[in-house]
PDB file of C-alpha atoms in Angstrom:
ATOM      1  CA  UNK A   1       0.042   0.040  -0.034  1.00  0.00           C
ATOM      2  CA  UNK A   2       1.731   3.318  -0.996  1.00  0.00           C
ATOM      3  CA  UNK A   3       2.960   7.357  -1.296  1.00  0.00           C
ATOM      4  CA  UNK A   4       4.758  10.531   0.939  1.00  0.00           C
ATOM      5  CA  UNK A   5       6.093  11.376   4.628  1.00  0.00           C
ATOM      6  CA  UNK A   6       8.090   9.576   7.343  1.00  0.00           C
ATOM      7  CA  UNK A   7       7.320   8.935  10.860  1.00  0.00           C
ATOM      8  CA  UNK A   8       8.629   7.316  14.076  1.00  0.00           C
ATOM      9  CA  UNK A   9       6.946   4.965  16.382  1.00  0.00           C
ATOM     10  CA  UNK A  10       6.910   4.442  20.165  1.00  0.00           C
ATOM     11  CA  UNK A  11       8.808   1.300  21.429  1.00  0.00           C
ATOM     12  CA  UNK A  12       5.496  -0.041  22.774  1.00  0.00           C
ATOM     13  CA  UNK A  13       3.294   0.749  19.727  1.00  0.00           C
ATOM     14  CA  UNK A  14       2.408  -1.193  16.725  1.00  0.00           C
ATOM     15  CA  UNK A  15       5.874  -0.898  15.316  1.00  0.00           C
ATOM     16  CA  UNK A  16       7.000  -3.592  17.889  1.00  0.00           C
ATOM     17  CA  UNK A  17       4.433  -5.844  16.677  1.00  0.00           C
ATOM     18  CA  UNK A  18       5.516  -5.415  13.199  1.00  0.00           C
ATOM     19  CA  UNK A  19       9.137  -6.393  14.324  1.00  0.00           C
ATOM     20  CA  UNK A  20       7.808  -9.658  15.521  1.00  0.00           C
ATOM     21  CA  UNK A  21       6.379 -10.330  12.002  1.00  0.00           C
ATOM     22  CA  UNK A  22       9.834  -9.985  10.359  1.00  0.00           C
ATOM     23  CA  UNK A  23      10.033 -13.559   9.297  1.00  0.00           C
ATOM     24  CA  UNK A  24       6.741 -13.290   7.383  1.00  0.00           C
ATOM     25  CA  UNK A  25       7.558 -13.325   3.487  1.00  0.00           C
ATOM     26  CA  UNK A  26       5.336 -12.528   0.713  1.00  0.00           C
ATOM     27  CA  UNK A  27       4.776 -15.270  -1.774  1.00  0.00           C
ATOM     28  CA  UNK A  28       6.520 -14.948  -5.178  1.00  0.00           C
ATOM     29  CA  UNK A  29       4.626 -13.947  -8.308  1.00  0.00           C
ATOM     30  CA  UNK A  30       3.314 -16.793 -10.264  1.00  0.00           C
ATOM     31  CA  UNK A  31       6.062 -18.026 -12.735  1.00  0.00           C
ATOM     32  CA  UNK A  32       3.768 -18.020 -15.791  1.00  0.00           C
ATOM     33  CA  UNK A  33       3.099 -14.300 -15.575  1.00  0.00           C
ATOM     34  CA  UNK A  34       5.032 -12.401 -18.250  1.00  0.00           C
ATOM     35  CA  UNK A  35       6.664  -9.368 -16.661  1.00  0.00           C
ATOM     36  CA  UNK A  36       9.240  -8.269 -19.058  1.00  0.00           C
ATOM     37  CA  UNK A  37      11.858  -5.660 -17.875  1.00  0.00           C
ATOM     38  CA  UNK A  38      12.088  -2.404 -19.717  1.00  0.00           C
ATOM     39  CA  UNK A  39      14.935  -2.476 -22.304  1.00  0.00           C
ATOM     40  CA  UNK A  40      17.849  -0.488 -21.290  1.00  0.00           C
ATOM     41  CA  UNK A  41      17.132   1.688 -24.377  1.00  0.00           C
ATOM     42  CA  UNK A  42      13.927   2.641 -23.069  1.00  0.00           C
ATOM     43  CA  UNK A  43      14.980   3.538 -19.494  1.00  0.00           C
ATOM     44  CA  UNK A  44      14.769   7.390 -18.664  1.00  0.00           C
ATOM     45  CA  UNK A  45      18.038   9.280 -19.331  1.00  0.00           C
ATOM     46  CA  UNK A  46      17.929  10.524 -15.869  1.00  0.00           C
ATOM     47  CA  UNK A  47      18.118   7.043 -14.377  1.00  0.00           C
ATOM     48  CA  UNK A  48      20.008   7.592 -11.028  1.00  0.00           C
ATOM     49  CA  UNK A  49      23.685   6.516 -11.020  1.00  0.00           C
ATOM     50  CA  UNK A  50      24.454   3.716  -8.731  1.00  0.00           C
ATOM     51  CA  UNK A  51      20.860   2.377  -8.954  1.00  0.00           C
ATOM     52  CA  UNK A  52      19.677  -1.177  -9.453  1.00  0.00           C
ATOM     53  CA  UNK A  53      17.007  -2.406 -11.729  1.00  0.00           C
ATOM     54  CA  UNK A  54      13.915  -3.720 -10.312  1.00  0.00           C
ATOM     55  CA  UNK A  55      11.353  -5.138 -12.741  1.00  0.00           C
ATOM     56  CA  UNK A  56      12.135  -2.786 -15.452  1.00  0.00           C
ATOM     57  CA  UNK A  57      12.511   0.258 -13.103  1.00  0.00           C
ATOM     58  CA  UNK A  58      15.409   1.898 -11.550  1.00  0.00           C
ATOM     59  CA  UNK A  59      15.851   1.906  -7.696  1.00  0.00           C
ATOM     60  CA  UNK A  60      18.554   3.088  -5.424  1.00  0.00           C
ATOM     61  CA  UNK A  61      19.779   0.740  -2.836  1.00  0.00           C
ATOM     62  CA  UNK A  62      19.602   3.317  -0.033  1.00  0.00           C
ATOM     63  CA  UNK A  63      17.665   3.099   3.047  1.00  0.00           C
ATOM     64  CA  UNK A  64      16.376   5.658   5.402  1.00  0.00           C
ATOM     65  CA  UNK A  65      16.890   4.917   9.221  1.00  0.00           C
ATOM     66  CA  UNK A  66      13.401   6.034  10.020  1.00  0.00           C
ATOM     67  CA  UNK A  67      11.974   3.432   7.815  1.00  0.00           C
ATOM     68  CA  UNK A  68      13.974   0.430   8.758  1.00  0.00           C
ATOM     69  CA  UNK A  69      11.613  -0.914  11.217  1.00  0.00           C
ATOM     70  CA  UNK A  70       8.756  -0.786   8.958  1.00  0.00           C
ATOM     71  CA  UNK A  71      10.971  -2.631   6.174  1.00  0.00           C
ATOM     72  CA  UNK A  72      11.097  -5.650   8.405  1.00  0.00           C
ATOM     73  CA  UNK A  73       7.411  -6.260   7.637  1.00  0.00           C
ATOM     74  CA  UNK A  74       8.356  -7.301   4.174  1.00  0.00           C
ATOM     75  CA  UNK A  75       5.981  -4.979   2.419  1.00  0.00           C
ATOM     76  CA  UNK A  76       5.601  -5.791  -1.359  1.00  0.00           C
ATOM     77  CA  UNK A  77       4.607  -3.426  -4.078  1.00  0.00           C
ATOM     78  CA  UNK A  78       3.325  -4.405  -7.509  1.00  0.00           C
ATOM     79  CA  UNK A  79       3.446  -1.962 -10.325  1.00  0.00           C
ATOM     80  CA  UNK A  80       1.259  -2.288 -13.204  1.00  0.00           C
ATOM     81  CA  UNK A  81       1.637  -0.247 -16.503  1.00  0.00           C
ATOM     82  CA  UNK A  82      -1.500   0.478 -18.606  1.00  0.00           C
ATOM     83  CA  UNK A  83       0.395   2.031 -21.395  1.00  0.00           C
ATOM     84  CA  UNK A  84      -1.128   0.945 -24.774  1.00  0.00           C
ATOM     85  CA  UNK A  85       2.395   0.078 -25.996  1.00  0.00           C
ATOM     86  CA  UNK A  86       3.693  -3.571 -25.643  1.00  0.00           C
ATOM     87  CA  UNK A  87       7.088  -4.299 -24.199  1.00  0.00           C
ATOM     88  CA  UNK A  88       8.719  -4.902 -27.518  1.00  0.00           C
ATOM     89  CA  UNK A  89       7.759  -1.605 -29.084  1.00  0.00           C
ATOM     90  CA  UNK A  90       8.292   2.035 -28.169  1.00  0.00           C
ATOM     91  CA  UNK A  91       9.526   3.093 -24.806  1.00  0.00           C
ATOM     92  CA  UNK A  92       6.893   3.969 -22.265  1.00  0.00           C
ATOM     93  CA  UNK A  93       6.956   7.273 -20.140  1.00  0.00           C
ATOM     94  CA  UNK A  94       4.689   5.583 -17.651  1.00  0.00           C
ATOM     95  CA  UNK A  95       7.536   3.212 -17.013  1.00  0.00           C
ATOM     96  CA  UNK A  96       9.663   6.267 -16.232  1.00  0.00           C
ATOM     97  CA  UNK A  97       7.154   7.539 -13.683  1.00  0.00           C
ATOM     98  CA  UNK A  98       6.834   4.074 -12.179  1.00  0.00           C
ATOM     99  CA  UNK A  99      10.590   3.978 -11.950  1.00  0.00           C
ATOM    100  CA  UNK A 100      10.760   7.207  -9.906  1.00  0.00           C
ATOM    101  CA  UNK A 101       8.080   5.739  -7.266  1.00  0.00           C
ATOM    102  CA  UNK A 102       9.910   2.234  -7.384  1.00  0.00           C
ATOM    103  CA  UNK A 103      13.190   4.002  -6.331  1.00  0.00           C
ATOM    104  CA  UNK A 104      11.465   5.732  -3.420  1.00  0.00           C
ATOM    105  CA  UNK A 105       9.592   2.660  -2.220  1.00  0.00           C
ATOM    106  CA  UNK A 106      12.862   0.376  -2.441  1.00  0.00           C
ATOM    107  CA  UNK A 107      14.724   2.928  -0.305  1.00  0.00           C
ATOM    108  CA  UNK A 108      12.217   2.406   2.238  1.00  0.00           C
ATOM    109  CA  UNK A 109      12.686  -1.259   2.295  1.00  0.00           C
ATOM    110  CA  UNK A 110       9.676  -2.302   0.037  1.00  0.00           C
ATOM    111  CA  UNK A 111      10.309  -5.293  -2.305  1.00  0.00           C
ATOM    112  CA  UNK A 112       9.143  -3.961  -5.809  1.00  0.00           C
ATOM    113  CA  UNK A 113       7.906  -6.732  -7.971  1.00  0.00           C
ATOM    114  CA  UNK A 114       8.581  -6.690 -11.681  1.00  0.00           C
ATOM    115  CA  UNK A 115       6.185  -4.258 -13.532  1.00  0.00           C
ATOM    116  CA  UNK A 116       3.350  -5.943 -15.344  1.00  0.00           C
ATOM    117  CA  UNK A 117       2.916  -4.346 -18.825  1.00  0.00           C
ATOM    118  CA  UNK A 118      -0.872  -5.119 -19.192  1.00  0.00           C
ATOM    119  CA  UNK A 119      -0.679  -4.448 -23.078  1.00  0.00           C
ATOM    120  CA  UNK A 120       1.426  -7.870 -23.137  1.00  0.00           C
ATOM    121  CA  UNK A 121      -1.547  -9.729 -21.715  1.00  0.00           C
ATOM    122  CA  UNK A 122      -4.837 -10.749 -23.299  1.00  0.00           C
ATOM    123  CA  UNK A 123      -7.213  -9.382 -20.730  1.00  0.00           C
ATOM    124  CA  UNK A 124     -10.762 -10.229 -22.026  1.00  0.00           C
ATOM    125  CA  UNK A 125     -13.574  -7.768 -21.337  1.00  0.00           C
ATOM    126  CA  UNK A 126     -16.000  -8.450 -18.603  1.00  0.00           C
ATOM    127  CA  UNK A 127     -16.540  -7.896 -14.883  1.00  0.00           C
ATOM    128  CA  UNK A 128     -15.965 -11.409 -13.603  1.00  0.00           C
ATOM    129  CA  UNK A 129     -12.669 -12.945 -12.078  1.00  0.00           C
ATOM    130  CA  UNK A 130     -12.294 -15.242 -14.983  1.00  0.00           C
ATOM    131  CA  UNK A 131     -13.869 -14.762 -18.305  1.00  0.00           C
ATOM    132  CA  UNK A 132     -12.840 -18.184 -19.709  1.00  0.00           C
ATOM    133  CA  UNK A 133     -10.369 -19.853 -21.953  1.00  0.00           C
ATOM    134  CA  UNK A 134      -7.710 -17.439 -23.148  1.00  0.00           C
ATOM    135  CA  UNK A 135      -8.167 -14.904 -20.355  1.00  0.00           C
ATOM    136  CA  UNK A 136      -5.047 -13.592 -18.810  1.00  0.00           C
ATOM    137  CA  UNK A 137      -6.675 -11.777 -15.939  1.00  0.00           C
ATOM    138  CA  UNK A 138      -6.946 -14.672 -13.406  1.00  0.00           C
ATOM    139  CA  UNK A 139      -3.301 -14.885 -13.172  1.00  0.00           C
ATOM    140  CA  UNK A 140      -2.551 -11.140 -13.245  1.00  0.00           C
ATOM    141  CA  UNK A 141      -5.175 -10.707 -10.564  1.00  0.00           C
ATOM    142  CA  UNK A 142      -3.520 -13.118  -8.291  1.00  0.00           C
ATOM    143  CA  UNK A 143      -0.167 -11.515  -8.569  1.00  0.00           C
ATOM    144  CA  UNK A 144      -1.586  -8.062  -7.906  1.00  0.00           C
ATOM    145  CA  UNK A 145      -3.417  -9.146  -4.814  1.00  0.00           C
ATOM    146  CA  UNK A 146      -0.181 -10.763  -3.435  1.00  0.00           C
ATOM    147  CA  UNK A 147       1.299  -7.372  -3.032  1.00  0.00           C
ATOM    148  CA  UNK A 148       0.558  -4.942  -0.187  1.00  0.00           C
ATOM    149  CA  UNK A 149       0.834  -1.726  -2.391  1.00  0.00           C
ATOM    150  CA  UNK A 150      -0.518  -1.425  -5.832  1.00  0.00           C
ATOM    151  CA  UNK A 151       1.331   1.260  -8.113  1.00  0.00           C
ATOM    152  CA  UNK A 152      -1.271   1.720 -10.890  1.00  0.00           C
ATOM    153  CA  UNK A 153       0.362   3.591 -13.825  1.00  0.00           C
ATOM    154  CA  UNK A 154      -1.362   5.128 -16.848  1.00  0.00           C
ATOM    155  CA  UNK A 155      -0.835   7.577 -19.684  1.00  0.00           C
ATOM    156  CA  UNK A 156      -3.479  10.325 -20.387  1.00  0.00           C
ATOM    157  CA  UNK A 157      -5.312   9.776 -23.658  1.00  0.00           C
ATOM    158  CA  UNK A 158      -7.927  12.297 -24.821  1.00  0.00           C
ATOM    159  CA  UNK A 159      -7.854  13.722 -21.359  1.00  0.00           C
ATOM    160  CA  UNK A 160      -8.727  10.299 -19.677  1.00  0.00           C
ATOM    161  CA  UNK A 161      -6.893   7.201 -18.359  1.00  0.00           C
ATOM    162  CA  UNK A 162      -6.131   4.642 -21.150  1.00  0.00           C
ATOM    163  CA  UNK A 163      -8.588   2.173 -22.315  1.00  0.00           C
ATOM    164  CA  UNK A 164      -6.454  -0.524 -20.807  1.00  0.00           C
ATOM    165  CA  UNK A 165      -6.507   0.972 -17.341  1.00  0.00           C
ATOM    166  CA  UNK A 166     -10.384   1.222 -17.620  1.00  0.00           C
ATOM    167  CA  UNK A 167     -10.233  -2.556 -18.675  1.00  0.00           C
ATOM    168  CA  UNK A 168      -8.309  -3.361 -15.387  1.00  0.00           C
ATOM    169  CA  UNK A 169     -10.739  -1.436 -13.318  1.00  0.00           C
ATOM    170  CA  UNK A 170     -13.712  -3.333 -14.917  1.00  0.00           C
ATOM    171  CA  UNK A 171     -12.179  -6.558 -14.152  1.00  0.00           C
ATOM    172  CA  UNK A 172     -11.537  -5.548 -10.536  1.00  0.00           C
ATOM    173  CA  UNK A 173     -15.369  -4.764 -10.203  1.00  0.00           C
ATOM    174  CA  UNK A 174     -15.515  -8.535  -9.503  1.00  0.00           C
ATOM    175  CA  UNK A 175     -13.938  -7.763  -6.064  1.00  0.00           C
ATOM    176  CA  UNK A 176     -17.481  -6.584  -4.974  1.00  0.00           C
ATOM    177  CA  UNK A 177     -18.697 -10.173  -5.114  1.00  0.00           C
ATOM    178  CA  UNK A 178     -15.475 -11.959  -3.732  1.00  0.00           C
ATOM    179  CA  UNK A 179     -16.007 -10.988   0.009  1.00  0.00           C
ATOM    180  CA  UNK A 180     -14.939 -12.975   3.041  1.00  0.00           C
ATOM    181  CA  UNK A 181     -17.260 -13.765   6.233  1.00  0.00           C
ATOM    182  CA  UNK A 182     -16.732 -10.099   7.321  1.00  0.00           C
ATOM    183  CA  UNK A 183     -17.606  -8.542   4.098  1.00  0.00           C
ATOM    184  CA  UNK A 184     -14.153  -7.755   3.121  1.00  0.00           C
ATOM    185  CA  UNK A 185     -12.984  -7.532  -0.599  1.00  0.00           C
ATOM    186  CA  UNK A 186      -9.653  -9.257  -1.525  1.00  0.00           C
ATOM    187  CA  UNK A 187      -8.193  -5.698  -1.935  1.00  0.00           C
ATOM    188  CA  UNK A 188      -9.135  -4.660   1.607  1.00  0.00           C
ATOM    189  CA  UNK A 189      -6.106  -3.520   3.845  1.00  0.00           C
ATOM    190  CA  UNK A 190      -4.049  -2.855   0.732  1.00  0.00           C
ATOM    191  CA  UNK A 191      -2.924   0.528  -0.417  1.00  0.00           C
ATOM    192  CA  UNK A 192      -2.866   1.905  -3.946  1.00  0.00           C
ATOM    193  CA  UNK A 193      -1.089   4.952  -5.487  1.00  0.00           C
ATOM    194  CA  UNK A 194      -1.183   6.051  -9.035  1.00  0.00           C
ATOM    195  CA  UNK A 195       1.566   7.244 -11.627  1.00  0.00           C
ATOM    196  CA  UNK A 196       0.248   9.359 -14.402  1.00  0.00           C
ATOM    197  CA  UNK A 197       2.000  10.962 -17.371  1.00  0.00           C
ATOM    198  CA  UNK A 198       0.730  12.955 -20.437  1.00  0.00           C
ATOM    199  CA  UNK A 199       1.595  15.838 -22.826  1.00  0.00           C
ATOM    200  CA  UNK A 200      -1.529  17.783 -22.244  1.00  0.00           C
ATOM    201  CA  UNK A 201      -3.821  18.557 -19.267  1.00  0.00           C
ATOM    202  CA  UNK A 202      -5.914  16.022 -17.602  1.00  0.00           C
ATOM    203  CA  UNK A 203      -3.825  14.692 -14.728  1.00  0.00           C
ATOM    204  CA  UNK A 204      -6.296  15.945 -12.098  1.00  0.00           C
ATOM    205  CA  UNK A 205      -9.275  14.531 -13.872  1.00  0.00           C
ATOM    206  CA  UNK A 206      -7.517  11.126 -14.348  1.00  0.00           C
ATOM    207  CA  UNK A 207      -6.393  10.983 -10.688  1.00  0.00           C
ATOM    208  CA  UNK A 208      -9.992  11.769  -9.685  1.00  0.00           C
ATOM    209  CA  UNK A 209     -11.200   8.879 -11.860  1.00  0.00           C
ATOM    210  CA  UNK A 210      -8.768   6.325 -10.511  1.00  0.00           C
ATOM    211  CA  UNK A 211      -9.081   7.134  -6.967  1.00  0.00           C
ATOM    212  CA  UNK A 212     -12.800   6.799  -7.036  1.00  0.00           C
ATOM    213  CA  UNK A 213     -12.653   3.480  -8.971  1.00  0.00           C
ATOM    214  CA  UNK A 214      -9.837   2.049  -6.934  1.00  0.00           C
ATOM    215  CA  UNK A 215     -11.689   3.023  -3.512  1.00  0.00           C
ATOM    216  CA  UNK A 216     -14.884   1.677  -4.865  1.00  0.00           C
ATOM    217  CA  UNK A 217     -13.156  -1.866  -5.330  1.00  0.00           C
ATOM    218  CA  UNK A 218     -11.597  -1.931  -1.905  1.00  0.00           C
ATOM    219  CA  UNK A 219      -8.223  -0.210  -2.205  1.00  0.00           C
ATOM    220  CA  UNK A 220      -7.195   2.353   0.425  1.00  0.00           C
ATOM    221  CA  UNK A 221      -5.574   5.566  -0.940  1.00  0.00           C
ATOM    222  CA  UNK A 222      -2.999   7.354   1.117  1.00  0.00           C
ATOM    223  CA  UNK A 223      -2.594  11.280   1.407  1.00  0.00           C
ATOM    224  CA  UNK A 224      -0.852  12.518  -1.660  1.00  0.00           C
ATOM    225  CA  UNK A 225      -1.608   9.276  -3.568  1.00  0.00           C
ATOM    226  CA  UNK A 226      -0.780  10.414  -6.960  1.00  0.00           C
ATOM    227  CA  UNK A 227       2.396  11.417  -8.758  1.00  0.00           C
ATOM    228  CA  UNK A 228       2.107  12.947 -12.265  1.00  0.00           C
ATOM    229  CA  UNK A 229       3.662  15.025 -14.828  1.00  0.00           C
ATOM    230  CA  UNK A 230       2.194  16.771 -17.842  1.00  0.00           C
ATOM    231  CA  UNK A 231       3.949  18.602 -20.569  1.00  0.00           C
ATOM    232  CA  UNK A 232       3.115  21.691 -22.468  1.00  0.00           C
ATOM    233  CA  UNK A 233      -0.266  21.947 -24.225  1.00  0.00           C
ATOM    234  CA  UNK A 234       0.233  20.732 -27.863  1.00  0.00           C
ATOM    235  CA  UNK A 235       3.840  19.971 -27.099  1.00  0.00           C
ATOM    236  CA  UNK A 236       5.890  16.998 -28.159  1.00  0.00           C
ATOM    237  CA  UNK A 237       8.249  16.251 -25.180  1.00  0.00           C
ATOM    238  CA  UNK A 238       7.548  13.038 -23.342  1.00  0.00           C
ATOM    239  CA  UNK A 239       8.393  12.531 -19.529  1.00  0.00           C
ATOM    240  CA  UNK A 240      10.865   9.691 -20.448  1.00  0.00           C
ATOM    241  CA  UNK A 241      12.734  12.347 -22.786  1.00  0.00           C
ATOM    242  CA  UNK A 242      13.562  14.703 -19.932  1.00  0.00           C
ATOM    243  CA  UNK A 243      17.289  15.018 -18.772  1.00  0.00           C
ATOM    244  CA  UNK A 244      15.971  15.183 -15.141  1.00  0.00           C
ATOM    245  CA  UNK A 245      12.528  14.993 -13.570  1.00  0.00           C
ATOM    246  CA  UNK A 246      11.317  18.209 -12.252  1.00  0.00           C
ATOM    247  CA  UNK A 247      12.181  18.595  -8.521  1.00  0.00           C
ATOM    248  CA  UNK A 248       8.278  19.056  -7.715  1.00  0.00           C
ATOM    249  CA  UNK A 249       7.848  15.527  -9.297  1.00  0.00           C
ATOM    250  CA  UNK A 250      10.626  14.105  -7.392  1.00  0.00           C
ATOM    251  CA  UNK A 251       9.325  15.704  -4.050  1.00  0.00           C
ATOM    252  CA  UNK A 252       5.948  14.356  -4.831  1.00  0.00           C
ATOM    253  CA  UNK A 253       7.338  10.885  -5.554  1.00  0.00           C
ATOM    254  CA  UNK A 254       8.940  10.872  -2.091  1.00  0.00           C
ATOM    255  CA  UNK A 255       5.833  11.822  -0.264  1.00  0.00           C
ATOM    256  CA  UNK A 256       3.665   9.511  -2.142  1.00  0.00           C
ATOM    257  CA  UNK A 257       6.147   6.689  -1.403  1.00  0.00           C
ATOM    258  CA  UNK A 258       6.440   7.586   2.382  1.00  0.00           C
ATOM    259  CA  UNK A 259       2.830   7.941   2.991  1.00  0.00           C
ATOM    260  CA  UNK A 260       2.050   4.507   0.925  1.00  0.00           C
ATOM    261  CA  UNK A 261       4.581   2.623   3.148  1.00  0.00           C
ATOM    262  CA  UNK A 262       3.202   4.101   6.273  1.00  0.00           C
ATOM    263  CA  UNK A 263      -0.298   3.253   5.405  1.00  0.00           C
ATOM    264  CA  UNK A 264       0.383  -0.151   4.127  1.00  0.00           C
ATOM    265  CA  UNK A 265       2.420  -1.170   7.168  1.00  0.00           C
ATOM    266  CA  UNK A 266      -0.322   0.004   9.454  1.00  0.00           C
ATOM    267  CA  UNK A 267      -2.966  -1.880   7.505  1.00  0.00           C
ATOM    268  CA  UNK A 268      -0.805  -5.006   7.552  1.00  0.00           C
ATOM    269  CA  UNK A 269      -0.649  -4.995  11.177  1.00  0.00           C
ATOM    270  CA  UNK A 270      -4.017  -3.880  11.819  1.00  0.00           C
ATOM    271  CA  UNK A 271      -6.372  -4.972   8.866  1.00  0.00           C
ATOM    272  CA  UNK A 272      -9.888  -3.504   8.576  1.00  0.00           C
ATOM    273  CA  UNK A 273     -12.184  -5.452  10.788  1.00  0.00           C
ATOM    274  CA  UNK A 274     -15.136  -5.453   8.209  1.00  0.00           C
TER     275      UNK A 274
END
């Protein structure tokens, strides 16, 4: 669960309960899921020096002391990229924004899984958990739900989230019918943050759409739950073409990641009762 701010905990608070959970480990993603790394040629030009690649994103291997206790809870983040481009095609600016968030999450001890490029998978239309033969969604759904934080990335097209992003949200609608005995959806007690890029206006509108939809199907949104960049109106510069991300975007990524880690950690040790 994910996005900005750091905090400290009292010795006798929930943080100590988290320490006792340090041996808990998240299950690995199913081996049949295709989650190709972004080719080096598609990596943003400002990829941090001394960084390591995590699922096609760049992430520095530094850690903040104030985050070390929460990192022992083995939080896991699952990025998804809803670009319209397949992995073997043109580079994706959405991947570049996901990379920025992955760097901040990793620095706080979060395991960032390989990014799932949704265009690489045949997600059939529908609102059920499994639409039958050939549907890639059941395995993608399983992988997404194994994480504590969802990083939902989308470009802006015609002032809206991509059609693939909408397809993913429509398939998550099935969460409403998949509740436990306490009425909790499988996405309960998990955090979600969003990564948005575009070369026109529309970031606020897309953020509003995604926040409402994700919350409707059970995800919890932290404060400052979106990190976005938009270029000049009628311009041609993409986020991945920038020499360096703007400082305001970097600052937002730090706050978003910190808040997401804080929220996900709290929800993991104290889930919603239902």
